[in-house]
XYZ file of C-alpha atoms in Angstrom:
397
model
C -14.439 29.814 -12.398
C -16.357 31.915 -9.830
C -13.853 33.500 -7.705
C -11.428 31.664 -8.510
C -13.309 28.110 -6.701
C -11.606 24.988 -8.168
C -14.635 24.000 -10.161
C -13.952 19.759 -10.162
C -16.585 19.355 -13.115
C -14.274 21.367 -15.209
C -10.935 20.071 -13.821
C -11.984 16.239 -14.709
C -13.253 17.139 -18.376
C -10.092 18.859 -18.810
C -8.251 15.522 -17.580
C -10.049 13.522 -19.533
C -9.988 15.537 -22.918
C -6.121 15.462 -22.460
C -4.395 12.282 -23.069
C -3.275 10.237 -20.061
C 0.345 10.826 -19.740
C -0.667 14.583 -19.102
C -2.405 14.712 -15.871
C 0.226 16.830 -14.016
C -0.192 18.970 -16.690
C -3.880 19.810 -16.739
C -3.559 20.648 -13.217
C -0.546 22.648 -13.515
C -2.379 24.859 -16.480
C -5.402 25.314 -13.838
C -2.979 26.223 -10.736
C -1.672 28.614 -13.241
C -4.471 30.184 -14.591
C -5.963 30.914 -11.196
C -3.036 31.821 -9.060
C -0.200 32.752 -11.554
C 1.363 29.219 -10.210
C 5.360 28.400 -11.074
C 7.490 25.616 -11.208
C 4.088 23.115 -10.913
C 5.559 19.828 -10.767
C 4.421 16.193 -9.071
C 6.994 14.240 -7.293
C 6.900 10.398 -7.328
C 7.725 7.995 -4.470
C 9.496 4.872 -5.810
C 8.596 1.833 -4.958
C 10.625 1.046 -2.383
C 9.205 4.245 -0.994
C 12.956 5.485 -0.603
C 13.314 8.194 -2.938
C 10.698 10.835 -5.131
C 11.547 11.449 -8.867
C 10.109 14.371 -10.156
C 8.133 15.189 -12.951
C 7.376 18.839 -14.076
C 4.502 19.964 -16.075
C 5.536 19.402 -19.714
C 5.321 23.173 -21.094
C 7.731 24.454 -17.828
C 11.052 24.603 -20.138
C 13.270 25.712 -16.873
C 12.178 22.332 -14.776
C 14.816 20.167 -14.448
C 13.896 16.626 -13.078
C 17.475 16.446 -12.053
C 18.373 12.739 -10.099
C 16.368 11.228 -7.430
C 15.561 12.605 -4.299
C 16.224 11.423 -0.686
C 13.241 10.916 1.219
C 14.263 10.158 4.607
C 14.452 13.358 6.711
C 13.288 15.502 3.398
C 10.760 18.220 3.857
C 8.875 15.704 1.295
C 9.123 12.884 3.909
C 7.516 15.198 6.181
C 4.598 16.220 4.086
C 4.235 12.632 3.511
C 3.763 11.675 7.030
C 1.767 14.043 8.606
C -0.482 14.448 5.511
C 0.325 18.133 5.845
C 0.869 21.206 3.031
C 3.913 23.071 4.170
C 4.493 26.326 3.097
C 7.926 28.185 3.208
C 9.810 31.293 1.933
C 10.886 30.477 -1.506
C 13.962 33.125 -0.852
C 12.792 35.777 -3.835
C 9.234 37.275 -2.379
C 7.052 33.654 -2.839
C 5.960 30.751 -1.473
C 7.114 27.533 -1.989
C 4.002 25.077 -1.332
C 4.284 21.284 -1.020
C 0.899 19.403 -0.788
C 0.322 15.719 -0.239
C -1.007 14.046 -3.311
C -2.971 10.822 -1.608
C -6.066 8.568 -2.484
C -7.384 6.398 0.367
C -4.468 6.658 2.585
C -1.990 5.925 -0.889
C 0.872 8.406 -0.632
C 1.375 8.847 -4.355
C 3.515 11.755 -3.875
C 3.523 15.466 -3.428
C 2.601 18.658 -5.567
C 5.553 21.389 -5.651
C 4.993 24.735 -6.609
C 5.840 28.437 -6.146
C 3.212 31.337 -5.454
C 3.451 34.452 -4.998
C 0.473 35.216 -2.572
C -0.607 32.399 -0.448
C -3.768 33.269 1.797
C -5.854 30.589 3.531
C -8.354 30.204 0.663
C -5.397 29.737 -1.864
C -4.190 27.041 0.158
C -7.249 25.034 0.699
C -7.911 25.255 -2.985
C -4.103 23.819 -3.952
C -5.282 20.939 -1.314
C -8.235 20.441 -3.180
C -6.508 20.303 -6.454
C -3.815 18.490 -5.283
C -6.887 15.933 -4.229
C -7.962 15.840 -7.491
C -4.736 15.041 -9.078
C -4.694 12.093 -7.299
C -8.005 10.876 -8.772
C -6.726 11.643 -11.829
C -3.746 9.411 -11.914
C -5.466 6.553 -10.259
C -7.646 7.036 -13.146
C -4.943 7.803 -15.738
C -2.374 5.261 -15.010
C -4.741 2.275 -16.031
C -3.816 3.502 -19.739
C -0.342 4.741 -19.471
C 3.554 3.354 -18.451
C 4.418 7.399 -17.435
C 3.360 6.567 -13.488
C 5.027 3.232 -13.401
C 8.132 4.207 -14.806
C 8.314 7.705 -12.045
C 8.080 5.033 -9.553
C 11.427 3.377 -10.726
C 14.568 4.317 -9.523
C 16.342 0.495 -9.921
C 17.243 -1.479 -12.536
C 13.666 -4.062 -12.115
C 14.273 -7.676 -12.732
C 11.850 -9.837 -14.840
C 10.845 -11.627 -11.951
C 9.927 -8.324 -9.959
C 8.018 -7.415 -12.998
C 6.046 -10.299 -13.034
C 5.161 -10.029 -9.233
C 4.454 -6.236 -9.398
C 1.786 -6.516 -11.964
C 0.454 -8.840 -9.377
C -0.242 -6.910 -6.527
C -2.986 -4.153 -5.456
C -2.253 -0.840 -7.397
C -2.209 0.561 -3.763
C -0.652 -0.810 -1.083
C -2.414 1.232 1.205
C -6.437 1.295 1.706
C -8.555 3.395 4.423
C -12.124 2.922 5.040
C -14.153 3.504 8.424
C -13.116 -0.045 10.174
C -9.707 -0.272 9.220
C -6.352 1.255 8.142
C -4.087 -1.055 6.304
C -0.408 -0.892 4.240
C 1.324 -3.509 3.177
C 5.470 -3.666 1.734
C 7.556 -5.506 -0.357
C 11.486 -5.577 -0.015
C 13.631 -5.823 -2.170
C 11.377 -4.465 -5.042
C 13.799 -4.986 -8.083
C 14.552 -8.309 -7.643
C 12.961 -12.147 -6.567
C 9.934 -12.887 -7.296
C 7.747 -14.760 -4.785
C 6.056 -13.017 -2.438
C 2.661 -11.462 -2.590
C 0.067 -9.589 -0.575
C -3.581 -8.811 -1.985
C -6.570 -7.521 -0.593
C -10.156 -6.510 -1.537
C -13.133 -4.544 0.305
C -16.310 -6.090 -0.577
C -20.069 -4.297 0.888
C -19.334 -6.427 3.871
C -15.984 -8.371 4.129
C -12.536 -7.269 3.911
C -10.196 -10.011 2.070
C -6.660 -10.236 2.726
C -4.276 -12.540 1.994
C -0.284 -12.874 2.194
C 1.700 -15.754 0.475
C 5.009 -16.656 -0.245
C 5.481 -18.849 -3.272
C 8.734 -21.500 -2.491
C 12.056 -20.933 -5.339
C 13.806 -18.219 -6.846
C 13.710 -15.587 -9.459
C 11.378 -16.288 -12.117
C 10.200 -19.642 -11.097
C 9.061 -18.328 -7.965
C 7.085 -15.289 -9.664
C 5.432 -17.769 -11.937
C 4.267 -19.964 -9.301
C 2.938 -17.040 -7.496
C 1.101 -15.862 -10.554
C -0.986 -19.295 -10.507
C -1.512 -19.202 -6.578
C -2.518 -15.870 -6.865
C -5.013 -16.170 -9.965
C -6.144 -19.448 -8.294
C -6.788 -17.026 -5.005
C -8.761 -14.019 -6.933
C -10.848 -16.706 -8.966
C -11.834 -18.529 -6.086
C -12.575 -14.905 -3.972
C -14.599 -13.365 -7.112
C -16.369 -16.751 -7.121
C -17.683 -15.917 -4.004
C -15.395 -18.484 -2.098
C -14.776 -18.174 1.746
C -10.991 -18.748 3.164
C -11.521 -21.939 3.414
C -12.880 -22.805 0.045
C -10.171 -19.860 -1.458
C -7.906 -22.550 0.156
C -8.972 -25.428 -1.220
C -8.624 -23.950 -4.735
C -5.062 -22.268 -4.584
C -4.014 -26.196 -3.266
C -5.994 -27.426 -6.095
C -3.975 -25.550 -8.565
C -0.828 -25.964 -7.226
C -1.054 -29.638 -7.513
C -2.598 -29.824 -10.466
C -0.350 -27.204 -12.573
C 2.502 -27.171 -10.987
C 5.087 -29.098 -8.999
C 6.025 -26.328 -6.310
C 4.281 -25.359 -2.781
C 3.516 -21.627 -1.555
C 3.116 -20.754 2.012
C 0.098 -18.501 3.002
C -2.378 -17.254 4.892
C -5.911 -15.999 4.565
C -8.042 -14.148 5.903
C -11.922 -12.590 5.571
C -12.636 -10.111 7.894
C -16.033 -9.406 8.728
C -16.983 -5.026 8.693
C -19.539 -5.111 11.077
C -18.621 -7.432 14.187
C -14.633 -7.464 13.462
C -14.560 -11.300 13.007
C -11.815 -12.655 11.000
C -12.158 -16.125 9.506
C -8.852 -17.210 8.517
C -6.874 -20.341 6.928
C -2.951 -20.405 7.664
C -1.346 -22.493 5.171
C 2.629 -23.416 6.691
C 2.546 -19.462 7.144
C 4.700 -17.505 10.255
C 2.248 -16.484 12.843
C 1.057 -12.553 12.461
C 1.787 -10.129 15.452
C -0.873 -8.598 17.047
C -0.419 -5.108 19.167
C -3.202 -4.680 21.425
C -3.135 -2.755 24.698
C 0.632 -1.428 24.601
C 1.960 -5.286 24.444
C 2.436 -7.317 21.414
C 2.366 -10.872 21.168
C 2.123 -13.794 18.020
C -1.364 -14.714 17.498
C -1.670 -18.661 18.671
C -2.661 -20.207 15.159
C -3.270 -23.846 14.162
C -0.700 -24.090 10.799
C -1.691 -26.191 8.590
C 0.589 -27.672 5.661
C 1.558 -25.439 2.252
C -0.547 -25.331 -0.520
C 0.615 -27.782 -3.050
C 1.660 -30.522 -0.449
C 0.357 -33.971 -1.645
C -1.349 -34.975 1.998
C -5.002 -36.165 3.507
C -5.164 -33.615 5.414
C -7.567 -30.510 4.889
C -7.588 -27.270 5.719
C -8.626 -25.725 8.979
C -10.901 -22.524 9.186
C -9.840 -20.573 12.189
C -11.810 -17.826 13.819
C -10.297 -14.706 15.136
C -11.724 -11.342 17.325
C -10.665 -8.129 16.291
C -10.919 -5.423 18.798
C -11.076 -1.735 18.388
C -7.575 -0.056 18.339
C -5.786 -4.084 17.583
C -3.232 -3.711 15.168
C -2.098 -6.937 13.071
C 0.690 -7.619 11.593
C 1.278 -10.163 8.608
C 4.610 -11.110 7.707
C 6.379 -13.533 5.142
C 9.604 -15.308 6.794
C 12.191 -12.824 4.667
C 11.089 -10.439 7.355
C 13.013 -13.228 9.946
C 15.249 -15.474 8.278
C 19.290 -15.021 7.965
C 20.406 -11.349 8.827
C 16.538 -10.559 9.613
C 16.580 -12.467 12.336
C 18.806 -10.122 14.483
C 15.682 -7.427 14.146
C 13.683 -7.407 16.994
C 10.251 -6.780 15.330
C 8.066 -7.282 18.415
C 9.947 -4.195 19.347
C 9.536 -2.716 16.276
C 5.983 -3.179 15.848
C 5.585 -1.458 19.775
C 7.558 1.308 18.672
C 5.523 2.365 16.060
C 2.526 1.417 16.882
C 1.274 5.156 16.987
C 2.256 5.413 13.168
C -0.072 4.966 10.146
C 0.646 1.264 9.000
C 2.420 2.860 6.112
C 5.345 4.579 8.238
C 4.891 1.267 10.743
C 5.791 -0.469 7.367
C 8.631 1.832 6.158
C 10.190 1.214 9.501
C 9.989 -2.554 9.516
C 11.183 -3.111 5.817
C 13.581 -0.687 6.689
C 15.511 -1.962 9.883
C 15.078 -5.611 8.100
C 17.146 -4.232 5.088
C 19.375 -2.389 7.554
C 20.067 -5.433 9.435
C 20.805 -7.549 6.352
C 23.329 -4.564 4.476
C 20.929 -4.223 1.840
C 21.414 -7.662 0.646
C 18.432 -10.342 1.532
C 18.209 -13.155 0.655
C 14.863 -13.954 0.526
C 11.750 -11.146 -0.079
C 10.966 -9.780 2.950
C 6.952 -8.601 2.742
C 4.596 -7.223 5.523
C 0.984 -6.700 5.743
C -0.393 -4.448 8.846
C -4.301 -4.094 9.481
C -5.362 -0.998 12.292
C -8.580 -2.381 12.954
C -10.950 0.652 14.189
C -14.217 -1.149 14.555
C -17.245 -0.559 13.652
C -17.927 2.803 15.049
C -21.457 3.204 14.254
C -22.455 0.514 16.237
C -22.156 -0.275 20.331
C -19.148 -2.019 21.175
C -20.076 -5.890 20.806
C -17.068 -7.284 20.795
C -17.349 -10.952 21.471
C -13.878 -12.683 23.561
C -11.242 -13.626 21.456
C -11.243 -17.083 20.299
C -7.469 -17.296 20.281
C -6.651 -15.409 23.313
């Protein structure tokens, strides 16, 4: 390697030669090799983005994963907010260096290690291969349990399991029009809520849905509203039509009802089309003042009525942020959080920290204990910015 240059070429065939449970490691050998690199180890956040659990580079003997680590007010949380390396004294003549491990806005975790010469071009080039670790486990945990199990620091229930393996591997996404994040709460327990999302070359998809029962029977009838959702979507299927074939399923497989609400966003003009099926109303921040977004709600899917489904039309603006919620996020002890409030507060967050602070004050406010999943689903809408500002009114303003 010329100079010591992170040569990606050679990182990624060394990633892929190795077998998938050893991605941390391949990076730790090359952070070694070039720098004389110590203590190279990749901390986790859990999935209830709480606490990191460390894992060290499997040949480091003295590493000690020791328990779960507190994330709120750590240097880690830090990192993880401000997207940020921080470097600091390690307190015997190196440098500790924490870098943000992220893929399209997906806090994965952080890199850890010590050095004992930092410079500016050392630095960039731990960024870099801190950048490249996280391709590498977006790549490697397709084909190994190692990354799902870091991420659990809970006992997870069966139903959890079930609606887990249903959502986005990220719940974060960043692209030139939009920012978005979404959170689950409680994450080891339940079983009916959902949020899912695709970007095609044009349209964004999103949709949130909360599937009516408990535990398991709730996570199964989620699994057949959301397969019904993704066949309908991959089928080509507007909201409306995605609509018409989650209802379809539900009434023809099952004997339960799901709430939703859909939504296809268009890239270029900001137009949302949208279907809101018995769903709460999304918030919408927009100017410094938020305020629900006036929707038509039509009945769950899986209610035997004559009535169809209404396709709704909605105007993104540049700098709108919108925020989709299931009604664990404002029934029983939740409903003492003031999330209109919440939602102004941090409305100069990333949607991931405006998430974290949501899920968190609603678990605050309910002692830990909800009764019901409690999910949210924001979308920073940034606009098209290679094109003049078109923006048509706002059909629901």
């Amino acid at each position: 390697m010329k100079g010591g240059d992170l040569e990606l070429g050679e990182l990624l065939a060394a990633a892929e030669a190795a077998p998938p449970s050893e991605s941390v490691d391949v990076v730790a050998h090359d952070l070694q090799k070039r720098f004389g690199a110590e203590g190279v180890s990749f901390l986790f956040v859990d999935l209830i983005g709480q606490r990191l659990v460390r894992l060290a580079a499997a040949d480091d003997e003295a590493a000690d994963p020791g328990e779960p680590i507190d994330l709120q007010s750590s240097v880690y949380d830090s990192v993880l907010q401000s997207q940020r390396q921080h470097v600091e004294p390690d307190g015997q003549g190196g440098q500790r260096v924490i870098t943000p491990v992220t893929n399209r806005g997906d806090c994965i975790g952080v890199l850890e290690m010590t050095l004992q010469s930092a410079d500016d071009t050392v630095l960039r080039q731990v960024r870099d291969a801190a950048h490249a670790l996280a391709y590498i486990i977006v790549t490697d945990r397709r084909f190994t349990d190692l990354y799902h199990l870091g991420r659990r620091t809970t006992k997870i229930s069966l139903a959890a399991e079930i609606q887990h393996q249903l959502l986005p591997s990220s719940p974060c996404c960043e692209a030139a029009q939009f920012t978005l994040a979404a959170g689950l709460v409680p994450a080891d327990d339940i079983g009916g809520d959902t949020y899912d999302y695709t970007l095609d070359r044009g349209t964004l998809h999103l949709s949130i849905t909360d599937a009516m029962g408990h535990d398991t029977n709730s996570a199964l009838l989620a699994t057949l509203l959301v397969g019904a959702l993704r066949r309908a979507r991959r089928s080509g299927c507007d909201a409306l039509k995605q609509a018409g074939h989650a209802h379809q399923a539900l009434l023809s497989h099952s004997r339960g009802l799901a709430t939703g609400q859909l939504l296809c966003v268009d890239l270029e003009t900001g137009l949302c089309e949208l279907v809101n099926a018995g769903h709460p109303r999304p918030l919408r921040l927009r100017d410094n003042a938020v305020e629900e977004v006036r929707l038509a709600v039509n009945l769950p899917f899986g209610v035997a009525a004559p009535t169809s489904y209404r396709l709704q039309q909605l105007q993104l603006q540049p700098g709108d942020r919108l925020v989709l919620l299931t009604d664990g996020m404002q029934e029983r002890g939740a409903a003492a959080v003031d999330l209109a409030s919440i939602v102004l507060d941090t409305g100069a967050l990333h949607p991931r920290e405006a998430v974290r602070g949501m899920t968190a004050a609603v678990l605050a406010a309910c002692h830990g204990n909800l009764g019901d999943d409690a999910t949210v689903l924001i979308l920073d809408w940034h606009g098209n910015r290679s094109r003049p500002d078109k923006a048509s009114p706002d059909p629901q303003q």
